[in-house]
PDB file of C-alpha atoms in Angstrom:
ATOM      1  CA  SER I  28      46.111  81.811  58.975  1.00  0.00           C
ATOM      2  CA  GLU I  29      49.011  84.080  58.019  1.00  0.00           C
ATOM      3  CA  ASN I  30      47.599  87.026  59.927  1.00  0.00           C
ATOM      4  CA  ASP I  31      46.470  85.065  62.963  1.00  0.00           C
ATOM      5  CA  ASN I  32      48.210  86.454  66.049  1.00  0.00           C
ATOM      6  CA  SER I  33      46.873  83.874  68.478  1.00  0.00           C
ATOM      7  CA  GLU I  34      49.135  81.642  70.517  1.00  0.00           C
ATOM      8  CA  MET I  35      49.824  78.297  68.859  1.00  0.00           C
ATOM      9  CA  ASP I  36      50.247  74.938  70.535  1.00  0.00           C
ATOM     10  CA  CYS I  37      53.708  73.778  69.461  1.00  0.00           C
ATOM     11  CA  SER I  38      55.163  71.760  72.333  1.00  0.00           C
ATOM     12  CA  GLY I  39      54.874  74.905  74.438  1.00  0.00           C
ATOM     13  CA  GLU I  40      57.678  76.553  72.494  1.00  0.00           C
ATOM     14  CA  CYS I  41      56.154  78.852  69.857  1.00  0.00           C
ATOM     15  CA  PHE I  42      54.278  82.060  70.531  1.00  0.00           C
ATOM     16  CA  GLY I  43      52.714  84.847  68.463  1.00  0.00           C
ATOM     17  CA  SER I  44      52.219  83.087  65.160  1.00  0.00           C
ATOM     18  CA  ALA I  45      52.044  86.366  63.258  1.00  0.00           C
ATOM     19  CA  TYR I  46      55.761  86.750  63.835  1.00  0.00           C
ATOM     20  CA  ILE I  47      57.040  83.186  63.726  1.00  0.00           C
ATOM     21  CA  ASN I  48      57.163  81.641  60.246  1.00  0.00           C
ATOM     22  CA  ASN I  49      55.156  78.724  61.606  1.00  0.00           C
ATOM     23  CA  CYS I  50      55.420  76.233  64.419  1.00  0.00           C
ATOM     24  CA  GLU I  51      56.812  73.552  62.131  1.00  0.00           C
ATOM     25  CA  ASN I  52      59.933  75.681  61.659  1.00  0.00           C
ATOM     26  CA  CYS I  53      60.408  75.737  65.399  1.00  0.00           C
ATOM     27  CA  VAL I  54      60.538  71.955  65.764  1.00  0.00           C
ATOM     28  CA  GLY I  55      62.141  70.763  62.564  1.00  0.00           C
ATOM     29  CA  GLY I  56      61.018  72.744  59.545  1.00  0.00           C
ATOM     30  CA  ASN I  57      63.078  73.463  56.437  1.00  0.00           C
ATOM     31  CA  THR I  58      64.102  77.116  56.986  1.00  0.00           C
ATOM     32  CA  GLY I  59      67.609  76.206  58.108  1.00  0.00           C
ATOM     33  CA  LEU I  60      67.050  78.393  61.181  1.00  0.00           C
ATOM     34  CA  ASN I  61      65.559  75.846  63.541  1.00  0.00           C
ATOM     35  CA  GLU I  62      66.821  74.063  66.638  1.00  0.00           C
ATOM     36  CA  ASN I  63      65.358  70.833  68.001  1.00  0.00           C
ATOM     37  CA  ASN I  64      62.740  71.823  70.582  1.00  0.00           C
ATOM     38  CA  CYS I  65      63.653  75.507  70.069  1.00  0.00           C
ATOM     39  CA  THR I  66      66.617  75.471  72.433  1.00  0.00           C
ATOM     40  CA  VAL I  67      70.364  75.978  72.278  1.00  0.00           C
ATOM     41  CA  SER I  68      72.992  75.492  74.986  1.00  0.00           C
ATOM     42  CA  ASP I  69      76.231  77.333  75.778  1.00  0.00           C
ATOM     43  CA  ILE I  70      79.636  76.033  76.854  1.00  0.00           C
ATOM     44  CA  ASP I  71      78.595  76.197  80.532  1.00  0.00           C
ATOM     45  CA  GLY I  72      75.578  73.971  79.877  1.00  0.00           C
ATOM     46  CA  ASN I  73      72.984  76.740  80.199  1.00  0.00           C
ATOM     47  CA  VAL I  74      69.994  76.007  77.958  1.00  0.00           C
ATOM     48  CA  TYR I  75      68.179  78.896  76.245  1.00  0.00           C
ATOM     49  CA  SER I  76      64.848  78.906  74.472  1.00  0.00           C
ATOM     50  CA  THR I  77      64.983  80.368  70.948  1.00  0.00           C
ATOM     51  CA  ILE I  78      62.466  82.116  68.751  1.00  0.00           C
ATOM     52  CA  ILE I  79      62.178  82.534  64.981  1.00  0.00           C
ATOM     53  CA  ILE I  80      61.060  86.017  63.937  1.00  0.00           C
ATOM     54  CA  GLY I  81      60.982  86.567  60.202  1.00  0.00           C
ATOM     55  CA  ASN I  82      64.180  85.083  58.772  1.00  0.00           C
ATOM     56  CA  GLN I  83      66.127  85.313  62.024  1.00  0.00           C
ATOM     57  CA  GLU I  84      66.464  82.998  65.000  1.00  0.00           C
ATOM     58  CA  TRP I  85      67.160  84.677  68.336  1.00  0.00           C
ATOM     59  CA  MET I  86      67.814  83.485  71.845  1.00  0.00           C
ATOM     60  CA  ALA I  87      64.668  84.311  73.816  1.00  0.00           C
ATOM     61  CA  GLU I  88      66.632  84.717  77.054  1.00  0.00           C
ATOM     62  CA  ASN I  89      69.526  86.910  78.183  1.00  0.00           C
ATOM     63  CA  LEU I  90      72.987  85.375  77.956  1.00  0.00           C
ATOM     64  CA  LYS I  91      74.542  84.098  81.204  1.00  0.00           C
ATOM     65  CA  VAL I  92      77.657  82.293  79.997  1.00  0.00           C
ATOM     66  CA  THR I  93      80.863  82.729  82.041  1.00  0.00           C
ATOM     67  CA  HIS I  94      83.333  81.280  79.510  1.00  0.00           C
ATOM     68  CA  TYR I  95      84.264  82.119  75.950  1.00  0.00           C
ATOM     69  CA  ARG I  96      83.559  79.535  73.269  1.00  0.00           C
ATOM     70  CA  ASN I  97      87.067  78.054  73.599  1.00  0.00           C
ATOM     71  CA  GLY I  98      86.634  77.472  77.346  1.00  0.00           C
ATOM     72  CA  ASP I  99      88.637  80.477  78.610  1.00  0.00           C
ATOM     73  CA  PRO I 100      86.919  82.138  81.588  1.00  0.00           C
ATOM     74  CA  ILE I 101      85.352  85.577  81.315  1.00  0.00           C
ATOM     75  CA  PRO I 102      86.393  87.489  84.463  1.00  0.00           C
ATOM     76  CA  ASN I 103      83.646  88.344  86.942  1.00  0.00           C
ATOM     77  CA  VAL I 104      84.558  91.825  88.191  1.00  0.00           C
ATOM     78  CA  HIS I 105      82.927  92.835  91.471  1.00  0.00           C
ATOM     79  CA  ASN I 106      84.918  95.930  92.382  1.00  0.00           C
ATOM     80  CA  ASN I 107      83.419  99.149  91.028  1.00  0.00           C
ATOM     81  CA  ASN I 108      86.711 100.968  90.486  1.00  0.00           C
ATOM     82  CA  GLU I 109      88.219  97.978  88.702  1.00  0.00           C
ATOM     83  CA  TRP I 110      85.177  97.768  86.402  1.00  0.00           C
ATOM     84  CA  VAL I 111      85.528 101.414  85.342  1.00  0.00           C
ATOM     85  CA  TYR I 112      89.108 101.027  84.092  1.00  0.00           C
ATOM     86  CA  LEU I 113      88.791  97.716  82.260  1.00  0.00           C
ATOM     87  CA  ASN I 114      89.916  97.399  78.661  1.00  0.00           C
ATOM     88  CA  ASN I 115      89.407  93.641  78.479  1.00  0.00           C
ATOM     89  CA  GLY I 116      86.312  91.440  78.542  1.00  0.00           C
ATOM     90  CA  ALA I 117      84.393  91.007  81.793  1.00  0.00           C
ATOM     91  CA  TYR I 118      80.924  90.322  83.149  1.00  0.00           C
ATOM     92  CA  SER I 119      79.038  91.216  86.292  1.00  0.00           C
ATOM     93  CA  ILE I 120      75.907  90.177  88.160  1.00  0.00           C
ATOM     94  CA  TYR I 121      73.373  92.888  88.935  1.00  0.00           C
ATOM     95  CA  ASP I 122      74.099  94.094  92.506  1.00  0.00           C
ATOM     96  CA  ASN I 123      76.476  91.106  92.801  1.00  0.00           C
ATOM     97  CA  ASN I 124      73.376  89.135  93.799  1.00  0.00           C
ATOM     98  CA  GLN I 125      73.524  85.578  92.467  1.00  0.00           C
ATOM     99  CA  ASN I 126      69.732  85.329  92.670  1.00  0.00           C
ATOM    100  CA  ASN I 127      69.496  87.764  89.747  1.00  0.00           C
ATOM    101  CA  VAL I 128      71.327  85.484  87.301  1.00  0.00           C
ATOM    102  CA  ASP I 129      68.599  82.929  86.583  1.00  0.00           C
ATOM    103  CA  VAL I 130      65.995  85.599  85.853  1.00  0.00           C
ATOM    104  CA  PHE I 131      68.005  88.436  84.272  1.00  0.00           C
ATOM    105  CA  GLY I 132      71.203  86.840  82.985  1.00  0.00           C
ATOM    106  CA  LEU I 133      74.572  88.602  83.174  1.00  0.00           C
ATOM    107  CA  LEU I 134      75.819  92.065  82.238  1.00  0.00           C
ATOM    108  CA  TYR I 135      78.861  92.206  79.927  1.00  0.00           C
ATOM    109  CA  ASN I 136      81.131  95.013  78.855  1.00  0.00           C
ATOM    110  CA  TRP I 137      81.676  95.392  75.112  1.00  0.00           C
ATOM    111  CA  TYR I 138      85.211  94.043  75.299  1.00  0.00           C
ATOM    112  CA  ALA I 139      83.680  90.640  76.095  1.00  0.00           C
ATOM    113  CA  VAL I 140      81.193  91.050  73.259  1.00  0.00           C
ATOM    114  CA  ASN I 141      83.978  91.860  70.791  1.00  0.00           C
ATOM    115  CA  ASP I 142      86.503  89.246  71.925  1.00  0.00           C
ATOM    116  CA  ASP I 143      87.816  86.928  69.173  1.00  0.00           C
ATOM    117  CA  ARG I 144      87.190  83.930  71.450  1.00  0.00           C
ATOM    118  CA  ASP I 145      83.426  84.532  71.000  1.00  0.00           C
ATOM    119  CA  ILE I 146      80.905  84.992  73.766  1.00  0.00           C
ATOM    120  CA  CYS I 147      78.073  83.233  71.917  1.00  0.00           C
ATOM    121  CA  THR I 148      77.875  79.486  71.398  1.00  0.00           C
ATOM    122  CA  ASP I 149      79.091  77.858  68.177  1.00  0.00           C
ATOM    123  CA  GLY I 150      76.887  78.857  65.225  1.00  0.00           C
ATOM    124  CA  TRP I 151      75.618  81.982  66.995  1.00  0.00           C
ATOM    125  CA  LYS I 152      76.893  85.550  67.329  1.00  0.00           C
ATOM    126  CA  VAL I 153      76.194  88.915  68.913  1.00  0.00           C
ATOM    127  CA  PRO I 154      73.801  90.700  66.503  1.00  0.00           C
ATOM    128  CA  SER I 155      74.938  93.715  64.535  1.00  0.00           C
ATOM    129  CA  ASP I 156      73.062  96.997  64.396  1.00  0.00           C
ATOM    130  CA  ASP I 157      71.825  95.974  60.920  1.00  0.00           C
ATOM    131  CA  GLU I 158      70.426  92.710  62.293  1.00  0.00           C
ATOM    132  CA  TYR I 159      68.507  94.573  64.979  1.00  0.00           C
ATOM    133  CA  MET I 160      67.178  96.876  62.265  1.00  0.00           C
ATOM    134  CA  GLU I 161      66.043  93.856  60.243  1.00  0.00           C
ATOM    135  CA  LEU I 162      64.116  92.655  63.298  1.00  0.00           C
ATOM    136  CA  GLU I 163      62.562  96.088  63.791  1.00  0.00           C
ATOM    137  CA  ARG I 164      61.524  96.365  60.139  1.00  0.00           C
ATOM    138  CA  PHE I 165      59.862  92.966  60.286  1.00  0.00           C
ATOM    139  CA  LEU I 166      57.848  94.100  63.308  1.00  0.00           C
ATOM    140  CA  GLY I 167      56.578  97.136  61.407  1.00  0.00           C
ATOM    141  CA  MET I 168      59.051  99.958  62.028  1.00  0.00           C
ATOM    142  CA  SER I 169      59.266 102.342  59.057  1.00  0.00           C
ATOM    143  CA  GLU I 170      62.500 102.765  57.107  1.00  0.00           C
ATOM    144  CA  ILE I 171      62.756 106.392  58.228  1.00  0.00           C
ATOM    145  CA  ASP I 172      62.390 105.444  61.886  1.00  0.00           C
ATOM    146  CA  VAL I 173      64.653 102.412  61.744  1.00  0.00           C
ATOM    147  CA  GLN I 174      67.619 104.553  60.602  1.00  0.00           C
ATOM    148  CA  ASP I 175      67.067 107.158  63.305  1.00  0.00           C
ATOM    149  CA  MET I 176      68.602 107.456  66.779  1.00  0.00           C
ATOM    150  CA  GLY I 177      66.689 107.788  70.032  1.00  0.00           C
ATOM    151  CA  HIS I 178      63.154 106.461  70.524  1.00  0.00           C
ATOM    152  CA  ARG I 179      61.854 105.093  67.207  1.00  0.00           C
ATOM    153  CA  GLY I 180      58.831 103.312  65.873  1.00  0.00           C
ATOM    154  CA  THR I 181      55.464 102.722  67.489  1.00  0.00           C
ATOM    155  CA  ASN I 182      54.975  99.569  69.573  1.00  0.00           C
ATOM    156  CA  GLU I 183      57.902  97.382  68.498  1.00  0.00           C
ATOM    157  CA  GLY I 184      59.340  97.531  72.017  1.00  0.00           C
ATOM    158  CA  SER I 185      56.118  96.175  73.480  1.00  0.00           C
ATOM    159  CA  LYS I 186      56.121  93.363  70.916  1.00  0.00           C
ATOM    160  CA  LEU I 187      59.661  92.395  71.952  1.00  0.00           C
ATOM    161  CA  ALA I 188      59.033  92.514  75.708  1.00  0.00           C
ATOM    162  CA  GLY I 189      57.729  89.767  77.972  1.00  0.00           C
ATOM    163  CA  ASN I 190      57.180  88.745  81.601  1.00  0.00           C
ATOM    164  CA  ALA I 191      54.873  91.614  82.509  1.00  0.00           C
ATOM    165  CA  ASN I 192      55.260  90.899  86.231  1.00  0.00           C
ATOM    166  CA  LEU I 193      58.928  91.955  86.050  1.00  0.00           C
ATOM    167  CA  TRP I 194      58.249  95.348  84.445  1.00  0.00           C
ATOM    168  CA  ASP I 195      57.294  98.583  86.184  1.00  0.00           C
ATOM    169  CA  ASP I 196      53.857  99.775  85.144  1.00  0.00           C
ATOM    170  CA  GLY I 197      53.885 101.985  82.044  1.00  0.00           C
ATOM    171  CA  ALA I 198      53.236 102.296  78.325  1.00  0.00           C
ATOM    172  CA  LEU I 199      55.368  99.260  77.440  1.00  0.00           C
ATOM    173  CA  LYS I 200      53.298  96.562  79.103  1.00  0.00           C
ATOM    174  CA  ASN I 201      49.998  98.420  78.736  1.00  0.00           C
ATOM    175  CA  ASN I 202      50.210  98.173  74.936  1.00  0.00           C
ATOM    176  CA  ASN I 203      47.938  95.425  73.539  1.00  0.00           C
ATOM    177  CA  GLU I 204      50.850  93.918  71.542  1.00  0.00           C
ATOM    178  CA  PHE I 205      52.968  93.359  74.670  1.00  0.00           C
ATOM    179  CA  GLY I 206      54.717  89.991  74.522  1.00  0.00           C
ATOM    180  CA  SER I 207      53.346  89.065  71.103  1.00  0.00           C
ATOM    181  CA  THR I 208      56.629  87.867  69.537  1.00  0.00           C
ATOM    182  CA  GLY I 209      58.055  85.579  72.217  1.00  0.00           C
ATOM    183  CA  PHE I 210      61.354  87.533  72.168  1.00  0.00           C
ATOM    184  CA  ASN I 211      60.758  88.048  75.877  1.00  0.00           C
ATOM    185  CA  SER I 212      62.849  91.118  76.634  1.00  0.00           C
ATOM    186  CA  ILE I 213      63.046  91.673  80.407  1.00  0.00           C
ATOM    187  CA  PRO I 214      64.139  94.719  82.489  1.00  0.00           C
ATOM    188  CA  SER I 215      67.645  93.553  83.415  1.00  0.00           C
ATOM    189  CA  GLY I 216      69.161  97.012  84.012  1.00  0.00           C
ATOM    190  CA  TYR I 217      72.795  97.968  83.414  1.00  0.00           C
ATOM    191  CA  ARG I 218      76.123  98.722  85.086  1.00  0.00           C
ATOM    192  CA  THR I 219      77.577 102.195  84.600  1.00  0.00           C
ATOM    193  CA  TYR I 220      80.945 102.934  82.997  1.00  0.00           C
ATOM    194  CA  HIS I 221      81.842 105.904  85.237  1.00  0.00           C
ATOM    195  CA  ASN I 222      81.480 104.428  88.742  1.00  0.00           C
ATOM    196  CA  GLY I 223      80.466 100.780  88.309  1.00  0.00           C
ATOM    197  CA  THR I 224      77.085 101.057  90.042  1.00  0.00           C
ATOM    198  CA  TYR I 225      73.885  99.286  88.933  1.00  0.00           C
ATOM    199  CA  HIS I 226      70.665 100.914  87.751  1.00  0.00           C
ATOM    200  CA  LYS I 227      67.246 100.400  86.100  1.00  0.00           C
ATOM    201  CA  LEU I 228      66.411  96.817  87.184  1.00  0.00           C
ATOM    202  CA  GLY I 229      62.655  96.475  86.660  1.00  0.00           C
ATOM    203  CA  SER I 230      62.364  99.438  84.317  1.00  0.00           C
ATOM    204  CA  GLU I 231      64.731  99.053  81.333  1.00  0.00           C
ATOM    205  CA  CYS I 232      66.765  96.520  79.398  1.00  0.00           C
ATOM    206  CA  PHE I 233      69.866  97.312  77.362  1.00  0.00           C
ATOM    207  CA  PHE I 234      71.219  95.129  74.551  1.00  0.00           C
ATOM    208  CA  TRP I 235      74.661  95.378  72.978  1.00  0.00           C
ATOM    209  CA  THR I 236      75.137  95.228  69.243  1.00  0.00           C
ATOM    210  CA  SER I 237      78.446  94.207  67.673  1.00  0.00           C
ATOM    211  CA  THR I 238      78.613  97.487  65.731  1.00  0.00           C
ATOM    212  CA  GLU I 239      80.967 100.294  66.680  1.00  0.00           C
ATOM    213  CA  GLY I 240      79.808 103.865  66.150  1.00  0.00           C
ATOM    214  CA  PHE I 241      82.024 106.919  66.431  1.00  0.00           C
ATOM    215  CA  THR I 242      84.997 106.160  68.705  1.00  0.00           C
ATOM    216  CA  PRO I 243      84.773 105.325  71.584  1.00  0.00           C
ATOM    217  CA  TYR I 244      81.096 104.364  71.276  1.00  0.00           C
ATOM    218  CA  VAL I 245      79.156 101.234  70.345  1.00  0.00           C
ATOM    219  CA  LEU I 246      75.536 101.036  69.163  1.00  0.00           C
ATOM    220  CA  TYR I 247      72.937  99.447  71.447  1.00  0.00           C
ATOM    221  CA  ARG I 248      69.184  99.171  72.088  1.00  0.00           C
ATOM    222  CA  ILE I 249      66.971 100.062  75.047  1.00  0.00           C
ATOM    223  CA  ILE I 250      63.478  98.796  75.756  1.00  0.00           C
ATOM    224  CA  GLY I 251      61.968 100.781  78.627  1.00  0.00           C
ATOM    225  CA  TYR I 252      58.871 100.530  80.785  1.00  0.00           C
ATOM    226  CA  ASN I 253      57.421 103.905  79.820  1.00  0.00           C
ATOM    227  CA  TYR I 254      57.806 103.630  76.021  1.00  0.00           C
ATOM    228  CA  SER I 255      56.337 101.094  73.615  1.00  0.00           C
ATOM    229  CA  SER I 256      59.015 102.034  71.047  1.00  0.00           C
ATOM    230  CA  VAL I 257      62.685 100.960  70.810  1.00  0.00           C
ATOM    231  CA  TYR I 258      65.589 103.284  71.631  1.00  0.00           C
ATOM    232  CA  ARG I 259      68.724 103.194  69.455  1.00  0.00           C
ATOM    233  CA  GLY I 260      71.811 104.882  70.825  1.00  0.00           C
ATOM    234  CA  ASP I 261      75.546 104.578  71.378  1.00  0.00           C
ATOM    235  CA  ASN I 262      77.582 104.364  74.560  1.00  0.00           C
ATOM    236  CA  TYR I 263      80.984 103.632  76.059  1.00  0.00           C
ATOM    237  CA  LYS I 264      82.515 100.158  75.792  1.00  0.00           C
ATOM    238  CA  GLN I 265      83.037  99.925  79.572  1.00  0.00           C
ATOM    239  CA  ILE I 266      79.314  99.894  80.363  1.00  0.00           C
ATOM    240  CA  GLY I 267      77.603  96.622  81.337  1.00  0.00           C
ATOM    241  CA  PHE I 268      74.657  95.558  79.139  1.00  0.00           C
ATOM    242  CA  SER I 269      72.743  92.368  78.452  1.00  0.00           C
ATOM    243  CA  VAL I 270      73.420  90.216  75.382  1.00  0.00           C
ATOM    244  CA  ARG I 271      71.046  88.330  73.090  1.00  0.00           C
ATOM    245  CA  CYS I 272      72.693  86.027  70.569  1.00  0.00           C
ATOM    246  CA  ILE I 273      71.394  85.447  67.036  1.00  0.00           C
ATOM    247  CA  ARG I 274      72.012  82.413  64.872  1.00  0.00           C
ATOM    248  CA  ASP I 275      74.809  83.085  62.404  1.00  0.00           C
ATOM    249  CA  SER I 276      73.311  82.619  58.938  1.00  0.00           C
ATOM    250  CA  GLU I 277      76.525  83.409  57.025  1.00  0.00           C
TER     251      GLU I 277
END
C-alpha cells in the first residue's frame, strides 16, 4: 500500500517503499527518472546504485570518479600544504588510504564540483541547495525548518543514512527510521581547508551542494552520528567533502 514502509522485493534494488514511488519505477517504469537495474556508471567505469525518492533520482553511493566527463583527469592532491592553497579542482582519499575508496568514495574540493567539465556522469549533476531541500521536504521536514541553517528537522538524517555498522553509536542509527529510504549516507568524513588533515570518519558525512552562499562560502549538508536531523551550513571552497549526484531533470 501507499503507506507501507516495508522492504520490497525488486531485484534486490529497491528499499523503503514509503519513499520510492514504486519498484516498477526502479526497473523500467514511466516516471522518466529510472535506470535499468537502478544503476548508473561514470567515465571511469565505476557503477553506482541509484534510488528514486519522490520525484528525484539520486546516486545511493558516494562519488569516486577521478576524471571529468570529458576525460580530463581530476588531480589527486596528497600534500596537505598544496591542498590548502588550491584554487582548481582536486580530489583526495581519506588518509591517503586506497582501502577507503571502495567504501567511502572520494573527497572533492568545490572547485571540482563547480568545474565546467562536469564531475557527474552525463545526464546527472551535483544537486543544488534547493534540490536537497526538495528531498528534505519529501521526507517530512517542515517549511520553516527546511529554510533554516544548522540542525533542522526531526529524523530526516536517520532516514537518509545507511550501513549502521560504519556509524559510531548515537541518535542517528538508534532512530527507528534509520536506513528507511535507501539513500545510504555513510560517515565518510572530510578534509580540512586550513591544514589539509582528515577528520570525522565513522561519525559524520558531508555533502557538497552546487549553490554558493555569501563569498567565499558554499552551502552543504552534514549527517552526523549523534543527531537524527540534517545540518545545513556553508563553508570554504577548499574543504574536501563527499559528492552525491542527482539525475538532471531539466
